[in-house]
Amino acid sequence: MVSADGITKKAVPALIIAAAAVFGFLIFSARFSQAIGGIWDRDLLLWLNSFAASHQYVWQLANNSLFRGFPVFFSLGALWFADDSRERRSRMLAGFLATCVATVLSVWMQFHLATHTRPLLDPAIPLNFAAPSWDWDRRNSFPSDTSTLFFALATVIFLENRLVGLFCLVWVAVVVAVPRVIFAWHYPTDIVGSLVWGLACVLLFSTYLRTLFERTLILFEHRMYIVHALVLMFLIEASDLFLSLQSLGKILVQLAG
């Protein structure tokens, strides 16, 4: 039996349980990260910082939207427009929603989980070289929201094409995630938490919400140009880390206050 919203009745409690388990695991990971932060977590951070932080081109490449995002966003666009497979597109839409949820919650956790201070802002850590100054509104660093976003998108690709998806996951780890440790924005465990969080959310949503999006695509069968436009807008915003949406949200909060 399938309910009106496209999710099987048996899947609803399973989705709730799975979501609670994933979120609970992430909270546990945050506490684990906090507990071991003074052991190998800090040592690995200092080693990476002393090894490569003096090379400014590493930072510039890691934060160049075109360079860091090309394999991921090119692959997503190619997969979306490859053919008219409703099943594949519904999985991708579920993955895109999961990416949004995972990124928003990772930012929320940086505000509300006192795991550990960003290494860059901790005067007790003898950094060799740090990233350019930034106006920080989140002192906690677990997990990395940027890494979460990119790991989640790479997982969307992996579900559709294992080889390309694996390449994108490695690319994200090397080009996006590791430099954020090198320049002391995050601890290594922040990156591991991002990987687990992004991957788990995409797998969860793709498993339990695919049918819902498949039915939505049926409704828009003769107006797919609307879906295409929304997907393009999502990819554009995601490539820029949703900075426009963040800015808009801050403006709305100020107006409401």
PDB file of N, CA and C in Angstrom, residues 153-241:
ATOM      1  N   LEU A 153      26.805  16.067  -2.579  1.00  0.00           N
ATOM      2  CA  LEU A 153      26.623  16.118  -4.033  1.00  0.00           C
ATOM      3  C   LEU A 153      27.418  15.011  -4.720  1.00  0.00           C
ATOM      4  N   ALA A 154      28.621  14.728  -4.235  1.00  0.00           N
ATOM      5  CA  ALA A 154      29.416  13.640  -4.812  1.00  0.00           C
ATOM      6  C   ALA A 154      28.736  12.293  -4.583  1.00  0.00           C
ATOM      7  N   THR A 155      28.032  12.158  -3.454  1.00  0.00           N
ATOM      8  CA  THR A 155      27.296  10.922  -3.186  1.00  0.00           C
ATOM      9  C   THR A 155      26.127  10.764  -4.148  1.00  0.00           C
ATOM     10  N   VAL A 156      25.463  11.878  -4.485  1.00  0.00           N
ATOM     11  CA  VAL A 156      24.395  11.839  -5.488  1.00  0.00           C
ATOM     12  C   VAL A 156      24.942  11.273  -6.800  1.00  0.00           C
ATOM     13  N   ILE A 157      26.116  11.711  -7.189  1.00  0.00           N
ATOM     14  CA  ILE A 157      26.743  11.218  -8.413  1.00  0.00           C
ATOM     15  C   ILE A 157      27.096   9.735  -8.271  1.00  0.00           C
ATOM     16  N   PHE A 158      27.635   9.367  -7.111  1.00  0.00           N
ATOM     17  CA  PHE A 158      28.048   7.982  -6.879  1.00  0.00           C
ATOM     18  C   PHE A 158      26.880   7.006  -7.021  1.00  0.00           C
ATOM     19  N   LEU A 159      25.697   7.415  -6.592  1.00  0.00           N
ATOM     20  CA  LEU A 159      24.539   6.544  -6.689  1.00  0.00           C
ATOM     21  C   LEU A 159      24.127   6.287  -8.135  1.00  0.00           C
ATOM     22  N   GLU A 160      24.502   7.179  -9.027  1.00  0.00           N
ATOM     23  CA  GLU A 160      24.129   7.027 -10.432  1.00  0.00           C
ATOM     24  C   GLU A 160      25.267   6.454 -11.278  1.00  0.00           C
ATOM     25  N   ASN A 161      26.510   6.757 -10.896  1.00  0.00           N
ATOM     26  CA  ASN A 161      27.665   6.263 -11.643  1.00  0.00           C
ATOM     27  C   ASN A 161      28.805   6.037 -10.659  1.00  0.00           C
ATOM     28  N   ARG A 162      29.099   4.782 -10.365  1.00  0.00           N
ATOM     29  CA  ARG A 162      30.056   4.455  -9.312  1.00  0.00           C
ATOM     30  C   ARG A 162      31.449   5.013  -9.606  1.00  0.00           C
ATOM     31  N   LEU A 163      31.931   4.867 -10.829  1.00  0.00           N
ATOM     32  CA  LEU A 163      33.288   5.287 -11.156  1.00  0.00           C
ATOM     33  C   LEU A 163      33.434   6.806 -11.069  1.00  0.00           C
ATOM     34  N   VAL A 164      32.518   7.529 -11.718  1.00  0.00           N
ATOM     35  CA  VAL A 164      32.564   8.990 -11.690  1.00  0.00           C
ATOM     36  C   VAL A 164      32.323   9.497 -10.269  1.00  0.00           C
ATOM     37  N   GLY A 165      31.400   8.861  -9.568  1.00  0.00           N
ATOM     38  CA  GLY A 165      31.106   9.265  -8.195  1.00  0.00           C
ATOM     39  C   GLY A 165      32.291   9.077  -7.273  1.00  0.00           C
ATOM     40  N   LEU A 166      33.009   7.976  -7.443  1.00  0.00           N
ATOM     41  CA  LEU A 166      34.199   7.742  -6.623  1.00  0.00           C
ATOM     42  C   LEU A 166      35.264   8.787  -6.908  1.00  0.00           C
ATOM     43  N   PHE A 167      35.436   9.119  -8.187  1.00  0.00           N
ATOM     44  CA  PHE A 167      36.391  10.172  -8.544  1.00  0.00           C
ATOM     45  C   PHE A 167      36.006  11.489  -7.883  1.00  0.00           C
ATOM     46  N   CYS A 168      34.711  11.824  -7.922  1.00  0.00           N
ATOM     47  CA  CYS A 168      34.251  13.088  -7.332  1.00  0.00           C
ATOM     48  C   CYS A 168      34.431  13.094  -5.822  1.00  0.00           C
ATOM     49  N   LEU A 169      34.202  11.967  -5.172  1.00  0.00           N
ATOM     50  CA  LEU A 169      34.410  11.889  -3.725  1.00  0.00           C
ATOM     51  C   LEU A 169      35.878  12.126  -3.377  1.00  0.00           C
ATOM     52  N   VAL A 170      36.784  11.517  -4.146  1.00  0.00           N
ATOM     53  CA  VAL A 170      38.216  11.724  -3.914  1.00  0.00           C
ATOM     54  C   VAL A 170      38.592  13.179  -4.206  1.00  0.00           C
ATOM     55  N   TRP A 171      38.026  13.731  -5.286  1.00  0.00           N
ATOM     56  CA  TRP A 171      38.297  15.125  -5.648  1.00  0.00           C
ATOM     57  C   TRP A 171      37.876  16.070  -4.514  1.00  0.00           C
ATOM     58  N   VAL A 172      36.688  15.846  -3.981  1.00  0.00           N
ATOM     59  CA  VAL A 172      36.181  16.689  -2.898  1.00  0.00           C
ATOM     60  C   VAL A 172      37.086  16.563  -1.671  1.00  0.00           C
ATOM     61  N   ALA A 173      37.486  15.340  -1.363  1.00  0.00           N
ATOM     62  CA  ALA A 173      38.340  15.139  -0.191  1.00  0.00           C
ATOM     63  C   ALA A 173      39.663  15.888  -0.337  1.00  0.00           C
ATOM     64  N   VAL A 174      40.270  15.813  -1.534  1.00  0.00           N
ATOM     65  CA  VAL A 174      41.595  16.397  -1.746  1.00  0.00           C
ATOM     66  C   VAL A 174      41.535  17.895  -1.978  1.00  0.00           C
ATOM     67  N   VAL A 175      40.583  18.343  -2.799  1.00  0.00           N
ATOM     68  CA  VAL A 175      40.550  19.742  -3.232  1.00  0.00           C
ATOM     69  C   VAL A 175      39.734  20.634  -2.299  1.00  0.00           C
ATOM     70  N   VAL A 176      38.673  20.098  -1.727  1.00  0.00           N
ATOM     71  CA  VAL A 176      37.778  20.912  -0.889  1.00  0.00           C
ATOM     72  C   VAL A 176      38.035  20.695   0.600  1.00  0.00           C
ATOM     73  N   ALA A 177      38.078  19.441   1.028  1.00  0.00           N
ATOM     74  CA  ALA A 177      38.099  19.139   2.456  1.00  0.00           C
ATOM     75  C   ALA A 177      39.470  19.309   3.106  1.00  0.00           C
ATOM     76  N   VAL A 178      40.487  18.666   2.559  1.00  0.00           N
ATOM     77  CA  VAL A 178      41.815  18.704   3.182  1.00  0.00           C
ATOM     78  C   VAL A 178      42.367  20.129   3.308  1.00  0.00           C
ATOM     79  N   PRO A 179      42.225  20.996   2.293  1.00  0.00           N
ATOM     80  CA  PRO A 179      42.721  22.370   2.477  1.00  0.00           C
ATOM     81  C   PRO A 179      42.080  23.104   3.644  1.00  0.00           C
ATOM     82  N   ARG A 180      40.870  22.725   4.016  1.00  0.00           N
ATOM     83  CA  ARG A 180      40.224  23.386   5.143  1.00  0.00           C
ATOM     84  C   ARG A 180      40.856  22.969   6.472  1.00  0.00           C
ATOM     85  N   VAL A 181      41.538  21.835   6.454  1.00  0.00           N
ATOM     86  CA  VAL A 181      42.347  21.440   7.610  1.00  0.00           C
ATOM     87  C   VAL A 181      43.715  22.102   7.522  1.00  0.00           C
ATOM     88  N   ILE A 182      44.282  22.123   6.333  1.00  0.00           N
ATOM     89  CA  ILE A 182      45.601  22.721   6.141  1.00  0.00           C
ATOM     90  C   ILE A 182      45.633  24.164   6.641  1.00  0.00           C
ATOM     91  N   PHE A 183      44.571  24.908   6.321  1.00  0.00           N
ATOM     92  CA  PHE A 183      44.535  26.319   6.695  1.00  0.00           C
ATOM     93  C   PHE A 183      43.766  26.565   7.992  1.00  0.00           C
ATOM     94  N   ALA A 184      43.579  25.484   8.774  1.00  0.00           N
ATOM     95  CA  ALA A 184      43.095  25.568  10.163  1.00  0.00           C
ATOM     96  C   ALA A 184      41.671  26.088  10.296  1.00  0.00           C
ATOM     97  N   TRP A 185      40.835  25.877   9.295  1.00  0.00           N
ATOM     98  CA  TRP A 185      39.415  26.187   9.458  1.00  0.00           C
ATOM     99  C   TRP A 185      38.717  25.065  10.199  1.00  0.00           C
ATOM    100  N   HIS A 186      39.252  23.848  10.044  1.00  0.00           N
ATOM    101  CA  HIS A 186      38.618  22.672  10.641  1.00  0.00           C
ATOM    102  C   HIS A 186      39.662  21.675  11.109  1.00  0.00           C
ATOM    103  N   TYR A 187      39.234  20.825  12.060  1.00  0.00           N
ATOM    104  CA  TYR A 187      40.010  19.669  12.461  1.00  0.00           C
ATOM    105  C   TYR A 187      39.715  18.508  11.503  1.00  0.00           C
ATOM    106  N   PRO A 188      40.603  17.518  11.432  1.00  0.00           N
ATOM    107  CA  PRO A 188      40.328  16.354  10.579  1.00  0.00           C
ATOM    108  C   PRO A 188      39.007  15.663  10.906  1.00  0.00           C
ATOM    109  N   THR A 189      38.656  15.572  12.186  1.00  0.00           N
ATOM    110  CA  THR A 189      37.404  14.915  12.539  1.00  0.00           C
ATOM    111  C   THR A 189      36.179  15.713  12.080  1.00  0.00           C
ATOM    112  N   ASP A 190      36.340  17.012  11.902  1.00  0.00           N
ATOM    113  CA  ASP A 190      35.245  17.802  11.330  1.00  0.00           C
ATOM    114  C   ASP A 190      34.960  17.339   9.903  1.00  0.00           C
ATOM    115  N   ILE A 191      36.016  17.002   9.174  1.00  0.00           N
ATOM    116  CA  ILE A 191      35.885  16.539   7.798  1.00  0.00           C
ATOM    117  C   ILE A 191      35.268  15.142   7.766  1.00  0.00           C
ATOM    118  N   VAL A 192      35.718  14.286   8.660  1.00  0.00           N
ATOM    119  CA  VAL A 192      35.148  12.937   8.730  1.00  0.00           C
ATOM    120  C   VAL A 192      33.658  13.014   9.058  1.00  0.00           C
ATOM    121  N   GLY A 193      33.303  13.882   9.994  1.00  0.00           N
ATOM    122  CA  GLY A 193      31.887  14.073  10.315  1.00  0.00           C
ATOM    123  C   GLY A 193      31.104  14.568   9.126  1.00  0.00           C
ATOM    124  N   SER A 194      31.685  15.445   8.325  1.00  0.00           N
ATOM    125  CA  SER A 194      31.017  15.957   7.126  1.00  0.00           C
ATOM    126  C   SER A 194      30.782  14.849   6.111  1.00  0.00           C
ATOM    127  N   LEU A 195      31.784  14.000   5.935  1.00  0.00           N
ATOM    128  CA  LEU A 195      31.656  12.879   5.002  1.00  0.00           C
ATOM    129  C   LEU A 195      30.523  11.949   5.423  1.00  0.00           C
ATOM    130  N   VAL A 196      30.518  11.571   6.685  1.00  0.00           N
ATOM    131  CA  VAL A 196      29.483  10.662   7.192  1.00  0.00           C
ATOM    132  C   VAL A 196      28.095  11.314   7.089  1.00  0.00           C
ATOM    133  N   TRP A 197      28.011  12.578   7.483  1.00  0.00           N
ATOM    134  CA  TRP A 197      26.741  13.290   7.502  1.00  0.00           C
ATOM    135  C   TRP A 197      26.181  13.479   6.090  1.00  0.00           C
ATOM    136  N   GLY A 198      27.008  13.957   5.166  1.00  0.00           N
ATOM    137  CA  GLY A 198      26.550  14.175   3.806  1.00  0.00           C
ATOM    138  C   GLY A 198      26.147  12.888   3.125  1.00  0.00           C
ATOM    139  N   LEU A 199      26.975  11.859   3.257  1.00  0.00           N
ATOM    140  CA  LEU A 199      26.680  10.565   2.634  1.00  0.00           C
ATOM    141  C   LEU A 199      25.420   9.948   3.212  1.00  0.00           C
ATOM    142  N   ALA A 200      25.296   9.968   4.538  1.00  0.00           N
ATOM    143  CA  ALA A 200      24.138   9.342   5.185  1.00  0.00           C
ATOM    144  C   ALA A 200      22.830  10.030   4.806  1.00  0.00           C
ATOM    145  N   CYS A 201      22.833  11.352   4.750  1.00  0.00           N
ATOM    146  CA  CYS A 201      21.607  12.079   4.400  1.00  0.00           C
ATOM    147  C   CYS A 201      21.161  11.759   2.986  1.00  0.00           C
ATOM    148  N   VAL A 202      22.098  11.719   2.050  1.00  0.00           N
ATOM    149  CA  VAL A 202      21.739  11.424   0.658  1.00  0.00           C
ATOM    150  C   VAL A 202      21.211   9.997   0.533  1.00  0.00           C
ATOM    151  N   LEU A 203      21.876   9.045   1.167  1.00  0.00           N
ATOM    152  CA  LEU A 203      21.400   7.664   1.121  1.00  0.00           C
ATOM    153  C   LEU A 203      20.017   7.538   1.735  1.00  0.00           C
ATOM    154  N   LEU A 204      19.797   8.224   2.832  1.00  0.00           N
ATOM    155  CA  LEU A 204      18.517   8.175   3.523  1.00  0.00           C
ATOM    156  C   LEU A 204      17.395   8.744   2.663  1.00  0.00           C
ATOM    157  N   PHE A 205      17.594   9.932   2.135  1.00  0.00           N
ATOM    158  CA  PHE A 205      16.564  10.585   1.333  1.00  0.00           C
ATOM    159  C   PHE A 205      16.326   9.837   0.023  1.00  0.00           C
ATOM    160  N   SER A 206      17.405   9.362  -0.601  1.00  0.00           N
ATOM    161  CA  SER A 206      17.261   8.655  -1.875  1.00  0.00           C
ATOM    162  C   SER A 206      16.521   7.334  -1.705  1.00  0.00           C
ATOM    163  N   THR A 207      16.649   6.732  -0.539  1.00  0.00           N
ATOM    164  CA  THR A 207      15.978   5.467  -0.273  1.00  0.00           C
ATOM    165  C   THR A 207      14.495   5.657   0.019  1.00  0.00           C
ATOM    166  N   TYR A 208      14.168   6.651   0.843  1.00  0.00           N
ATOM    167  CA  TYR A 208      12.805   6.778   1.341  1.00  0.00           C
ATOM    168  C   TYR A 208      11.951   7.841   0.642  1.00  0.00           C
ATOM    169  N   LEU A 209      12.580   8.767  -0.064  1.00  0.00           N
ATOM    170  CA  LEU A 209      11.798   9.843  -0.683  1.00  0.00           C
ATOM    171  C   LEU A 209      11.809   9.806  -2.211  1.00  0.00           C
ATOM    172  N   ARG A 210      12.456   8.811  -2.789  1.00  0.00           N
ATOM    173  CA  ARG A 210      12.513   8.745  -4.248  1.00  0.00           C
ATOM    174  C   ARG A 210      11.126   8.644  -4.858  1.00  0.00           C
ATOM    175  N   THR A 211      10.261   7.827  -4.276  1.00  0.00           N
ATOM    176  CA  THR A 211       8.912   7.646  -4.816  1.00  0.00           C
ATOM    177  C   THR A 211       8.127   8.940  -4.792  1.00  0.00           C
ATOM    178  N   LEU A 212       8.315   9.725  -3.729  1.00  0.00           N
ATOM    179  CA  LEU A 212       7.629  11.010  -3.629  1.00  0.00           C
ATOM    180  C   LEU A 212       8.037  11.927  -4.783  1.00  0.00           C
ATOM    181  N   PHE A 213       9.313  11.995  -5.060  1.00  0.00           N
ATOM    182  CA  PHE A 213       9.785  12.858  -6.151  1.00  0.00           C
ATOM    183  C   PHE A 213       9.412  12.290  -7.517  1.00  0.00           C
ATOM    184  N   GLU A 214       9.339  10.972  -7.619  1.00  0.00           N
ATOM    185  CA  GLU A 214       8.924  10.373  -8.882  1.00  0.00           C
ATOM    186  C   GLU A 214       7.488  10.757  -9.209  1.00  0.00           C
ATOM    187  N   ARG A 215       6.634  10.768  -8.213  1.00  0.00           N
ATOM    188  CA  ARG A 215       5.246  11.198  -8.426  1.00  0.00           C
ATOM    189  C   ARG A 215       5.176  12.686  -8.751  1.00  0.00           C
ATOM    190  N   THR A 216       6.059  13.462  -8.141  1.00  0.00           N
ATOM    191  CA  THR A 216       6.105  14.895  -8.447  1.00  0.00           C
ATOM    192  C   THR A 216       6.494  15.121  -9.903  1.00  0.00           C
ATOM    193  N   LEU A 217       7.467  14.341 -10.384  1.00  0.00           N
ATOM    194  CA  LEU A 217       7.881  14.465 -11.779  1.00  0.00           C
ATOM    195  C   LEU A 217       6.755  14.080 -12.732  1.00  0.00           C
ATOM    196  N   ILE A 218       5.938  13.138 -12.332  1.00  0.00           N
ATOM    197  CA  ILE A 218       4.786  12.767 -13.163  1.00  0.00           C
ATOM    198  C   ILE A 218       3.834  13.948 -13.278  1.00  0.00           C
ATOM    199  N   LEU A 219       3.628  14.662 -12.175  1.00  0.00           N
ATOM    200  CA  LEU A 219       2.750  15.829 -12.192  1.00  0.00           C
ATOM    201  C   LEU A 219       3.271  16.915 -13.123  1.00  0.00           C
ATOM    202  N   PHE A 220       4.596  17.026 -13.222  1.00  0.00           N
ATOM    203  CA  PHE A 220       5.217  18.053 -14.061  1.00  0.00           C
ATOM    204  C   PHE A 220       5.678  17.486 -15.409  1.00  0.00           C
ATOM    205  N   GLU A 221       5.115  16.366 -15.782  1.00  0.00           N
ATOM    206  CA  GLU A 221       5.566  15.692 -16.996  1.00  0.00           C
ATOM    207  C   GLU A 221       5.525  16.593 -18.231  1.00  0.00           C
ATOM    208  N   HIS A 222       4.520  17.430 -18.318  1.00  0.00           N
ATOM    209  CA  HIS A 222       4.374  18.316 -19.470  1.00  0.00           C
ATOM    210  C   HIS A 222       4.908  19.726 -19.190  1.00  0.00           C
ATOM    211  N   ARG A 223       5.512  19.900 -18.037  1.00  0.00           N
ATOM    212  CA  ARG A 223       6.113  21.195 -17.692  1.00  0.00           C
ATOM    213  C   ARG A 223       7.505  20.985 -17.102  1.00  0.00           C
ATOM    214  N   MET A 224       8.245  20.093 -17.720  1.00  0.00           N
ATOM    215  CA  MET A 224       9.560  19.763 -17.193  1.00  0.00           C
ATOM    216  C   MET A 224      10.522  20.948 -17.252  1.00  0.00           C
ATOM    217  N   TYR A 225      10.222  21.924 -18.095  1.00  0.00           N
ATOM    218  CA  TYR A 225      11.082  23.100 -18.152  1.00  0.00           C
ATOM    219  C   TYR A 225      11.144  23.810 -16.796  1.00  0.00           C
ATOM    220  N   ILE A 226      10.058  23.714 -16.015  1.00  0.00           N
ATOM    221  CA  ILE A 226      10.050  24.315 -14.679  1.00  0.00           C
ATOM    222  C   ILE A 226      11.031  23.574 -13.766  1.00  0.00           C
ATOM    223  N   VAL A 227      11.006  22.241 -13.821  1.00  0.00           N
ATOM    224  CA  VAL A 227      11.910  21.430 -13.007  1.00  0.00           C
ATOM    225  C   VAL A 227      13.354  21.669 -13.426  1.00  0.00           C
ATOM    226  N   HIS A 228      13.593  21.717 -14.746  1.00  0.00           N
ATOM    227  CA  HIS A 228      14.952  21.970 -15.232  1.00  0.00           C
ATOM    228  C   HIS A 228      15.474  23.312 -14.714  1.00  0.00           C
ATOM    229  N   ALA A 229      14.623  24.326 -14.774  1.00  0.00           N
ATOM    230  CA  ALA A 229      15.031  25.661 -14.322  1.00  0.00           C
ATOM    231  C   ALA A 229      15.354  25.658 -12.835  1.00  0.00           C
ATOM    232  N   LEU A 230      14.534  24.974 -12.039  1.00  0.00           N
ATOM    233  CA  LEU A 230      14.774  24.909 -10.598  1.00  0.00           C
ATOM    234  C   LEU A 230      16.063  24.158 -10.286  1.00  0.00           C
ATOM    235  N   VAL A 231      16.324  23.090 -11.025  1.00  0.00           N
ATOM    236  CA  VAL A 231      17.565  22.337 -10.822  1.00  0.00           C
ATOM    237  C   VAL A 231      18.773  23.200 -11.155  1.00  0.00           C
ATOM    238  N   LEU A 232      18.704  23.945 -12.247  1.00  0.00           N
ATOM    239  CA  LEU A 232      19.806  24.832 -12.619  1.00  0.00           C
ATOM    240  C   LEU A 232      20.039  25.901 -11.552  1.00  0.00           C
ATOM    241  N   MET A 233      18.960  26.464 -11.009  1.00  0.00           N
ATOM    242  CA  MET A 233      19.096  27.462  -9.954  1.00  0.00           C
ATOM    243  C   MET A 233      19.742  26.853  -8.713  1.00  0.00           C
ATOM    244  N   PHE A 234      19.332  25.619  -8.392  1.00  0.00           N
ATOM    245  CA  PHE A 234      19.928  24.933  -7.241  1.00  0.00           C
ATOM    246  C   PHE A 234      21.423  24.734  -7.444  1.00  0.00           C
ATOM    247  N   LEU A 235      21.823  24.252  -8.637  1.00  0.00           N
ATOM    248  CA  LEU A 235      23.233  23.993  -8.903  1.00  0.00           C
ATOM    249  C   LEU A 235      24.058  25.275  -8.864  1.00  0.00           C
ATOM    250  N   ILE A 236      23.485  26.362  -9.373  1.00  0.00           N
ATOM    251  CA  ILE A 236      24.193  27.643  -9.343  1.00  0.00           C
ATOM    252  C   ILE A 236      24.416  28.101  -7.900  1.00  0.00           C
ATOM    253  N   GLU A 237      23.366  28.007  -7.084  1.00  0.00           N
ATOM    254  CA  GLU A 237      23.492  28.421  -5.687  1.00  0.00           C
ATOM    255  C   GLU A 237      24.438  27.500  -4.917  1.00  0.00           C
ATOM    256  N   ALA A 238      24.339  26.198  -5.183  1.00  0.00           N
ATOM    257  CA  ALA A 238      25.192  25.242  -4.484  1.00  0.00           C
ATOM    258  C   ALA A 238      26.657  25.466  -4.827  1.00  0.00           C
ATOM    259  N   SER A 239      26.945  25.814  -6.081  1.00  0.00           N
ATOM    260  CA  SER A 239      28.337  26.057  -6.483  1.00  0.00           C
ATOM    261  C   SER A 239      28.922  27.251  -5.752  1.00  0.00           C
ATOM    262  N   ASP A 240      28.051  28.155  -5.294  1.00  0.00           N
ATOM    263  CA  ASP A 240      28.489  29.338  -4.546  1.00  0.00           C
ATOM    264  C   ASP A 240      28.218  29.189  -3.058  1.00  0.00           C
ATOM    265  N   LEU A 241      27.998  27.939  -2.621  1.00  0.00           N
ATOM    266  CA  LEU A 241      27.796  27.609  -1.203  1.00  0.00           C
ATOM    267  C   LEU A 241      26.559  28.273  -0.617  1.00  0.00           C
TER     268      LEU A 241
END
